[in-house]
Each structure stands twice: as structure tokens, then as C-alpha cells.
Tab-separated table of C-alpha atoms and ligand atoms in Angstrom:
chain	number	residue	atom	x	y	z
A	1	MET	CA	97.536	-144.681	120.076
A	2	THR	CA	97.473	-147.855	118.101
A	3	THR	CA	94.322	-149.450	119.499
A	4	PRO	CA	90.914	-147.833	119.839
A	5	ASP	CA	89.721	-146.518	123.184
A	6	SER	CA	88.024	-149.008	125.465
A	7	ASP	CA	86.133	-148.613	128.690
A	8	ALA	CA	86.216	-152.196	129.766
A	9	PHE	CA	89.743	-153.428	129.100
A	10	GLY	CA	90.238	-155.559	132.222
A	11	SER	CA	93.861	-155.647	133.300
A	12	ARG	CA	95.301	-155.033	129.844
A	13	PHE	CA	96.018	-151.462	128.792
A	14	PRO	CA	94.492	-151.219	125.298
A	15	HIS	CA	97.300	-149.346	123.566
A	16	ARG	CA	100.661	-150.449	122.205
A	17	ASP	CA	102.267	-147.041	122.816
A	18	LEU	CA	101.931	-144.134	125.245
A	19	LEU	CA	102.393	-141.088	122.991
A	20	GLY	CA	100.244	-138.598	124.858
A	21	ILE	CA	97.418	-138.052	127.342
A	22	ALA	CA	95.079	-136.648	124.642
A	23	GLY	CA	92.863	-139.552	123.574
A	24	LEU	CA	93.145	-141.549	126.784
A	25	SER	CA	89.872	-142.211	128.569
A	26	PRO	CA	89.368	-141.398	132.285
A	27	GLN	CA	89.359	-145.182	132.947
A	28	GLU	CA	92.690	-145.662	131.194
A	29	ILE	CA	94.265	-142.814	133.157
A	30	VAL	CA	92.905	-144.117	136.457
A	31	PHE	CA	94.113	-147.622	135.553
A	32	LEU	CA	97.693	-146.289	135.210
A	33	LEU	CA	97.427	-144.258	138.429
A	34	ASP	CA	96.097	-147.238	140.387
A	35	LEU	CA	98.858	-149.425	139.058
A	36	ALA	CA	101.425	-146.753	140.010
A	37	GLU	CA	100.045	-146.591	143.547
A	38	GLY	CA	101.247	-150.186	144.104
A	39	TYR	CA	104.730	-149.302	142.810
A	40	VAL	CA	105.109	-146.449	145.320
A	41	GLU	CA	105.122	-149.103	148.031
A	42	VAL	CA	107.576	-151.333	146.072
A	43	SER	CA	109.956	-148.386	145.622
A	44	ARG	CA	109.979	-147.703	149.412
A	45	ARG	CA	111.058	-151.221	150.269
A	46	ALA	CA	114.699	-152.084	150.925
A	47	GLU	CA	114.421	-154.883	148.319
A	48	LYS	CA	112.952	-153.273	145.226
A	49	LYS	CA	113.858	-155.627	142.426
A	50	GLN	CA	110.916	-157.350	140.704
A	51	GLU	CA	110.905	-160.143	138.146
A	52	LEU	CA	108.101	-158.810	135.945
A	53	LEU	CA	110.257	-157.594	133.061
A	54	ARG	CA	113.051	-160.166	133.326
A	55	GLY	CA	114.353	-160.865	129.820
A	56	ARG	CA	112.883	-157.657	128.382
A	57	THR	CA	115.063	-155.022	126.728
A	58	ILE	CA	114.311	-151.352	127.167
A	59	ILE	CA	116.090	-148.563	125.350
A	60	ASN	CA	116.113	-144.991	126.573
A	61	LEU	CA	116.622	-142.899	123.396
A	62	PHE	CA	117.052	-139.241	124.238
A	63	PHE	CA	117.594	-136.632	121.512
A	64	GLU	CA	117.349	-133.893	124.173
A	65	SER	CA	118.997	-133.686	127.568
A	66	SER	CA	117.168	-134.897	130.669
A	67	THR	CA	117.970	-135.608	134.297
A	68	ARG	CA	114.811	-136.703	136.113
A	69	THR	CA	112.967	-138.365	133.246
A	70	ARG	CA	115.843	-140.454	131.921
A	71	THR	CA	117.037	-141.525	135.353
A	72	SER	CA	113.584	-142.400	136.599
A	73	PHE	CA	112.759	-144.456	133.475
A	74	GLU	CA	116.060	-146.294	133.962
A	75	LEU	CA	115.375	-146.924	137.650
A	76	ALA	CA	111.803	-147.984	136.856
A	77	ALA	CA	112.942	-150.485	134.224
A	78	LYS	CA	115.692	-151.883	136.492
A	79	ARG	CA	113.314	-152.223	139.433
A	80	LEU	CA	111.057	-154.323	137.202
A	81	GLY	CA	114.007	-156.552	136.261
A	82	ALA	CA	114.517	-155.405	132.656
A	83	ASP	CA	117.816	-154.852	130.816
A	84	VAL	CA	118.228	-151.136	130.034
A	85	ILE	CA	120.368	-149.340	127.491
A	86	ASN	CA	120.730	-145.527	127.545
A	87	MET	CA	121.398	-143.696	124.295
A	88	SER	CA	121.855	-139.933	124.114
A	89	VAL	CA	121.827	-138.854	120.480
A	90	ALA	CA	123.538	-135.664	119.375
A	91	TRP	CA	120.974	-133.709	117.387
A	92	SER	CA	121.798	-132.587	113.876
A	93	SER	CA	119.143	-130.315	112.395
A	94	ILE	CA	120.466	-130.911	108.876
A	95	LYS	CA	119.708	-134.604	108.982
A	96	LYS	CA	116.552	-134.348	111.035
A	97	GLY	CA	114.022	-136.810	109.552
A	98	GLU	CA	116.668	-139.074	108.154
A	99	THR	CA	118.502	-139.404	111.436
A	100	LEU	CA	115.316	-140.145	113.357
A	101	ILE	CA	114.002	-142.793	111.014
A	102	ASP	CA	117.400	-144.411	110.485
A	103	THR	CA	117.964	-144.587	114.217
A	104	ALA	CA	114.505	-146.092	114.718
A	105	MET	CA	115.075	-148.771	112.088
A	106	THR	CA	118.501	-149.641	113.514
A	107	LEU	CA	117.193	-150.009	117.028
A	108	ASN	CA	114.154	-151.924	115.872
A	109	ALA	CA	116.423	-154.510	114.253
A	110	MET	CA	117.842	-155.258	117.746
A	111	HIS	CA	114.399	-156.354	119.017
A	112	PRO	CA	113.852	-154.035	121.991
A	113	ASP	CA	110.562	-154.493	123.840
A	114	VAL	CA	110.101	-150.805	124.732
A	115	LEU	CA	111.650	-147.650	123.312
A	116	ILE	CA	111.442	-144.574	125.552
A	117	VAL	CA	112.016	-141.550	123.372
A	118	ARG	CA	112.543	-137.801	123.958
A	119	HIS	CA	112.741	-135.621	120.878
A	120	PRO	CA	112.911	-131.854	120.333
A	121	ASP	CA	110.257	-131.880	117.567
A	122	SER	CA	106.525	-132.056	118.353
A	123	GLY	CA	105.372	-135.262	116.662
A	124	GLY	CA	108.926	-136.721	116.447
A	125	VAL	CA	108.123	-139.590	118.811
A	126	LYS	CA	104.937	-140.522	116.949
A	127	LEU	CA	106.823	-140.595	113.669
A	128	LEU	CA	109.409	-142.903	115.198
A	129	SER	CA	106.676	-145.137	116.673
A	130	GLU	CA	105.298	-145.741	113.174
A	131	LYS	CA	108.644	-147.220	112.059
A	132	VAL	CA	109.120	-149.770	114.824
A	133	ASN	CA	107.207	-152.774	116.069
A	134	CYS	CA	107.911	-152.450	119.784
A	135	ALA	CA	106.033	-150.351	122.366
A	136	VAL	CA	107.034	-146.653	122.426
A	137	ILE	CA	106.757	-144.214	125.309
A	138	ASN	CA	106.917	-140.462	124.666
A	139	ALA	CA	109.315	-138.989	127.230
A	140	GLY	CA	108.642	-135.466	125.860
A	141	ASP	CA	108.327	-134.298	122.234
A	142	GLY	CA	108.996	-130.614	121.608
A	143	SER	CA	106.222	-128.469	123.088
A	144	HIS	CA	103.602	-131.169	122.415
A	145	GLU	CA	103.203	-133.785	125.201
A	146	HIS	CA	105.006	-135.305	128.182
A	147	PRO	CA	102.448	-137.935	129.288
A	148	THR	CA	104.377	-139.527	132.164
A	149	GLN	CA	104.938	-136.090	133.703
A	150	ALA	CA	101.185	-135.444	133.778
A	151	LEU	CA	100.534	-138.912	135.223
A	152	LEU	CA	103.093	-138.395	138.001
A	153	ASP	CA	101.627	-134.966	138.733
A	154	ALA	CA	98.157	-136.520	138.931
A	155	LEU	CA	99.365	-139.320	141.234
A	156	THR	CA	101.011	-136.729	143.497
A	157	ILE	CA	97.846	-134.664	143.697
A	158	ARG	CA	95.546	-137.657	144.153
A	159	ARG	CA	97.626	-138.968	147.082
A	160	ARG	CA	97.418	-135.559	148.831
A	161	ARG	CA	93.872	-134.592	147.942
A	162	GLY	CA	92.151	-137.962	147.440
A	163	SER	CA	90.741	-136.998	144.033
A	164	ILE	CA	91.367	-134.784	141.042
A	165	ALA	CA	87.698	-134.050	140.213
A	166	GLY	CA	86.510	-130.647	141.330
A	167	LEU	CA	89.975	-129.195	142.069
A	168	GLU	CA	90.888	-125.708	140.809
A	169	VAL	CA	94.357	-126.006	139.253
A	170	ALA	CA	96.466	-123.066	138.011
A	171	VAL	CA	99.251	-123.815	135.496
A	172	CYS	CA	101.575	-120.799	135.389
A	173	GLY	CA	104.456	-119.587	133.283
A	174	ASP	CA	105.682	-120.457	129.795
A	175	ILE	CA	102.480	-122.144	128.551
A	176	SER	CA	103.442	-121.630	124.885
A	177	HIS	CA	106.497	-123.858	124.894
A	178	SER	CA	105.512	-126.317	127.603
A	179	ARG	CA	104.659	-129.972	126.821
A	180	VAL	CA	104.087	-130.398	130.574
A	181	ALA	CA	101.278	-127.808	130.392
A	182	ARG	CA	99.592	-129.539	127.466
A	183	SER	CA	99.697	-133.037	128.949
A	184	ASN	CA	98.489	-131.725	132.323
A	185	ILE	CA	95.645	-129.757	130.747
A	186	HIS	CA	94.395	-132.890	128.919
A	187	LEU	CA	94.676	-135.070	132.020
A	188	LEU	CA	93.191	-132.625	134.503
A	189	ASN	CA	90.241	-131.849	132.185
A	190	THR	CA	89.682	-135.582	131.557
A	191	LEU	CA	89.553	-136.297	135.309
A	192	GLY	CA	87.181	-133.390	136.037
A	193	ALA	CA	89.443	-130.627	137.462
A	194	ARG	CA	89.016	-127.003	136.391
A	195	VAL	CA	92.181	-125.596	134.855
A	196	ARG	CA	93.327	-121.957	134.569
A	197	VAL	CA	96.509	-121.033	132.716
A	198	ILE	CA	98.452	-117.921	133.732
A	199	ALA	CA	101.147	-116.318	131.551
A	200	PRO	CA	102.309	-113.039	130.062
A	201	PRO	CA	100.647	-112.495	126.622
A	202	THR	CA	103.924	-113.383	124.871
A	203	LEU	CA	103.926	-116.850	126.440
A	204	MET	CA	100.229	-117.690	126.060
A	205	PRO	CA	99.225	-119.658	122.932
A	206	SER	CA	96.637	-117.764	120.876
A	207	ALA	CA	94.114	-120.612	120.710
A	208	ILE	CA	94.468	-121.662	124.332
A	209	ASP	CA	90.713	-121.553	125.134
A	210	ARG	CA	90.231	-124.406	122.675
A	211	LEU	CA	91.940	-126.630	125.236
A	212	GLY	CA	89.143	-126.030	127.712
A	213	VAL	CA	91.052	-123.764	130.126
A	214	THR	CA	90.546	-120.206	131.395
A	215	PRO	CA	93.440	-117.871	130.552
A	216	TYR	CA	94.709	-115.193	132.946
A	217	PHE	CA	97.420	-112.591	132.283
A	218	ASP	CA	97.783	-111.598	135.925
A	219	LEU	CA	99.265	-114.083	138.418
A	220	CYS	CA	97.453	-112.871	141.523
A	221	ALA	CA	94.027	-112.803	139.785
A	222	GLY	CA	94.633	-116.251	138.299
A	223	LEU	CA	95.631	-117.793	141.628
A	224	LYS	CA	92.467	-116.656	143.382
A	225	ASP	CA	91.070	-119.566	145.431
A	226	CYS	CA	92.905	-122.314	143.588
A	227	ASP	CA	93.884	-125.619	145.190
A	228	ILE	CA	97.008	-126.468	143.210
A	229	VAL	CA	99.610	-124.171	141.635
A	230	MET	CA	101.859	-125.692	138.981
A	231	MET	CA	104.834	-123.514	138.044
A	232	LEU	CA	106.684	-123.925	134.728
A	233	ARG	CA	110.212	-123.074	133.598
A	234	LEU	CA	110.884	-120.582	130.845
A	235	GLN	CA	111.756	-123.002	128.004
A	236	ASN	CA	114.571	-120.882	126.583
A	237	GLU	CA	115.782	-123.679	124.348
A	238	ARG	CA	112.524	-123.498	122.388
A	239	MET	CA	112.539	-119.684	122.064
A	240	GLN	CA	113.873	-117.641	119.249
A	241	GLY	CA	114.486	-114.112	120.480
A	242	SER	CA	113.286	-112.722	123.769
A	243	TYR	CA	109.780	-113.278	125.181
A	244	VAL	CA	110.226	-111.429	128.493
A	245	PRO	CA	111.825	-108.001	129.086
A	246	SER	CA	114.127	-109.257	131.869
A	247	ILE	CA	114.338	-112.120	134.407
A	248	ARG	CA	113.933	-109.570	137.215
A	249	GLU	CA	110.742	-108.222	135.786
A	250	TYR	CA	109.456	-111.740	135.024
A	251	PHE	CA	109.953	-112.786	138.608
A	252	HIS	CA	108.329	-109.608	139.838
A	253	PHE	CA	105.118	-110.246	137.879
A	254	PHE	CA	105.030	-114.022	137.309
A	255	GLY	CA	107.406	-115.572	139.882
A	256	LEU	CA	105.598	-117.360	142.701
A	257	ASP	CA	106.420	-116.285	146.270
A	258	ARG	CA	104.600	-116.493	149.573
A	259	GLU	CA	102.892	-113.142	149.104
A	260	LYS	CA	101.368	-114.026	145.750
A	261	LEU	CA	100.479	-117.529	146.980
A	262	LYS	CA	98.189	-115.872	149.579
A	263	ASN	CA	95.666	-115.347	146.738
A	264	ALA	CA	95.211	-119.140	146.454
A	265	LYS	CA	93.358	-121.208	149.056
A	266	PRO	CA	95.117	-121.279	152.442
A	267	ASP	CA	96.090	-124.932	151.969
A	268	ALA	CA	97.007	-124.639	148.278
A	269	LEU	CA	99.924	-126.849	147.193
A	270	VAL	CA	102.768	-125.853	144.872
A	271	MET	CA	104.207	-128.087	142.126
A	272	HIS	CA	107.021	-127.817	139.565
A	273	PRO	CA	108.115	-130.464	137.028
A	274	GLY	CA	111.809	-129.465	137.252
A	275	PRO	CA	114.377	-128.367	136.404
A	276	MET	CA	113.584	-125.361	138.575
A	277	ASN	CA	115.043	-121.928	138.063
A	278	ARG	CA	115.006	-120.526	141.572
A	279	GLY	CA	114.334	-116.815	141.658
A	280	VAL	CA	112.942	-116.858	138.084
A	281	GLU	CA	109.571	-118.638	138.210
A	282	ILE	CA	109.613	-119.591	141.879
A	283	ASP	CA	111.036	-118.260	145.110
A	284	SER	CA	113.683	-120.586	146.484
A	285	GLU	CA	112.447	-120.705	150.072
A	286	LEU	CA	108.876	-121.516	148.965
A	287	ALA	CA	110.092	-124.300	146.667
A	288	ASP	CA	111.786	-125.957	149.695
A	289	ASP	CA	108.843	-125.578	152.103
A	290	ILE	CA	107.712	-129.182	152.649
A	291	ASP	CA	104.312	-128.041	153.970
A	292	ARG	CA	103.431	-126.263	150.706
A	293	SER	CA	105.691	-127.720	148.032
A	294	LEU	CA	105.172	-131.163	146.428
A	295	ILE	CA	108.274	-130.918	144.254
A	296	ARG	CA	110.204	-133.714	145.930
A	297	GLU	CA	107.156	-135.954	146.084
A	298	GLN	CA	106.677	-135.427	142.310
A	299	VAL	CA	110.144	-136.882	141.726
A	300	GLU	CA	109.343	-139.930	143.860
A	301	MET	CA	106.047	-140.471	142.052
A	302	GLY	CA	107.894	-140.277	138.724
A	303	VAL	CA	109.557	-143.650	139.296
A	304	ALA	CA	106.301	-145.342	140.368
A	305	VAL	CA	104.368	-143.938	137.383
A	306	ARG	CA	107.064	-145.044	134.947
A	307	MET	CA	107.085	-148.553	136.493
A	308	ALA	CA	103.277	-148.624	135.940
A	309	CYS	CA	103.608	-147.494	132.305
A	310	LEU	CA	106.267	-150.113	131.532
A	311	ASP	CA	104.167	-152.780	133.296
A	312	ALA	CA	100.981	-151.748	131.390
A	313	LEU	CA	102.586	-151.631	127.946
A	314	THR	CA	104.488	-154.877	128.305
A	315	ARG	CA	101.375	-156.782	129.413
A	316	GLY	CA	100.173	-156.553	125.843
A	317	LEU	CA	103.427	-157.733	124.235
A	318	GLN	CA	103.908	-161.200	122.864
A	319	SER	CA	106.305	-163.309	124.887
A	320	ASN	CA	109.773	-163.392	123.285
A	321	ALA	CA	110.270	-166.995	124.542
B	401	LIG	N1	111.307	-131.549	132.477
B	401	LIG	C1	110.161	-131.002	131.848
B	401	LIG	C2	110.200	-131.295	130.333
B	401	LIG	O1	111.019	-132.059	129.881
B	401	LIG	C3	109.941	-129.574	132.137
B	401	LIG	C4	111.048	-128.650	131.730
B	401	LIG	O2	112.025	-129.039	131.099
B	401	LIG	O3	110.949	-127.461	132.116
B	401	LIG	O4	109.395	-130.746	129.595
């Protein structure tokens, strides 16, 4: 974050960039969630186009593939009236640092207002943000952070449960490689939820308790009496070698189905950031159950949250006029 934390920042978000949830105050998180709440209503109207970002240029720079995140940032920017360019960059590990910095400098010279960046290396987006003078949003960096995913998850939960404080939340699956897990842990802890993480020992980071969560190695024990169950995908693209004996065995022990969900509270809700691997981490029929699953709602909230982040970060920018 480029500006120090502030508790009383009025209607201006006190950071140039959104690089992670770690370091944001509860007030700053709630500010973004409240702003997003208004954009849910805008996105449900027949006429969605706003004038707020007219004349602004936003670049989606993705060094890793994405469906939901890239599309929802593009929709969010367009709904706010901005001009949007999408760039998918083929990743060359040989040129790593050079490619990233060169690309940043090139884009910076074109005077974008916001760069939205996804990068396979943890810290890659922060490095890029130091080379440009526009606002930067982290759309996922390696296994580090994915702040807008945690914000949209929080908005989804808050709309269903009224508040985050006091909830028991279980984050389950490939914790080691998941940026979604990290951002959610920071956000949920900051807003007063209690977080458990559930994974096989091979997919649990060794220093996980330093993040203020309770680790479980057994899904049914970890789900006991929880309010929210967040399932994660096996991040095969970040694994070298095999971390689970077989997909069948993984589903047997760590895949969520109705039977295992019975360990949670009777009204517990199920979430997944997508893309979902049906029959691997989650049973297909449960994923589609609109009474228990918030997965579709999460996608809808994604657009509203990204509109709010673009709004908040561009409030602080100098007018280009
Ligand atoms: N879409 C999320 C991410 O980019 C989760 C996933 O890929 O499994 O991290």
C-alpha cells in the first residue's frame, strides 16, 4: 500500500493501489464492501452504464489465464464508463523480471489510470506497481493474495448473514498454493470471524498457525458446527510432483458432499471461488443446490466489488483534464 493506514478517511480510500488484504484496516474493508453494495443494485438494472470513469483508461494485464476475474473486471470498468484494454501476456520464465518490468514501463508510458494485473509469481504485482505511476490492482499473484476475491466472498457472506463477526468459517483444500485462502484468512480475521483451515498434511503450509487460524487434517472434524464452508481447487499449475495419492482418494477424504456437510451447522452455506472441479473437491449436485451453495452469487458479487475497487482507487487520482 502506498499510503499509511487511516481510520478516518472520509469518502477517499487512502491507498493508491490494492495489492492485498493484509494491511487494510477493518474500516477500509467495510468502506469497500459498503460501496460494492450500491453497485449490486446498479448491476441489476436494465441500464447499467455509469459516467463515473468516463475518459479513464483501464488495462487488464494477465500473465496467467482467467475467466471470472478478467471478465468481471472488464464488465466492472465498462459499467463505470471507462475504456478497457485486455492484454494476455505469454509467460516466458527465462525473461521473467525483465519481461515484467519492461511491460510495466511500456504500459505506463501510455498513461493508463488503472492497471489490473495477474501474475504467476508471489510479489510480481507489487514489483510492477513500483515501476508505474497509475493505480494497480492485484488480480492474483502466485499463491500470495487475491484481494478482490476475498472482498467478493465477504460481500456474499455479509448479504446472507448480515455480518462477518462471530462466524465460524472453514477454508478447505489446497491451502498451500491458494492465494484465495490467504486473502480470505486476512479479511475474515480482520472482520472478527474465526477461521479454521482443513487440508491433507501435504497441502497445509507449515507455519499456518501464524496466520491466526486453527488447522485440521480431517474434513469432518474441521467442519463441526461451522457457518460457512469455502472449498478450494487443487492448484495443479503451482505443484511440482504429486501432493495427493489419487483424485478418487482426495474426494473420498477431502471432497465436500452432503454427508460430510452434515457436520457443519444445519444452515451452513457452501462457497467456491471457481473454477470448480466437480467430483474432486466438491460434489456436483451440492455445488448446484441453490439453498446451500453461494457459488453463483459469488460471481455476481465479483462485478459489484470490482466496480467498488475501481471507484475507490480512481477517487484519489488527479484529473487528466
Ligand atoms: N480463481 C481463483 C484464483 O485465481 C481460484 C482458483 O484458480 O482456483 O486463485
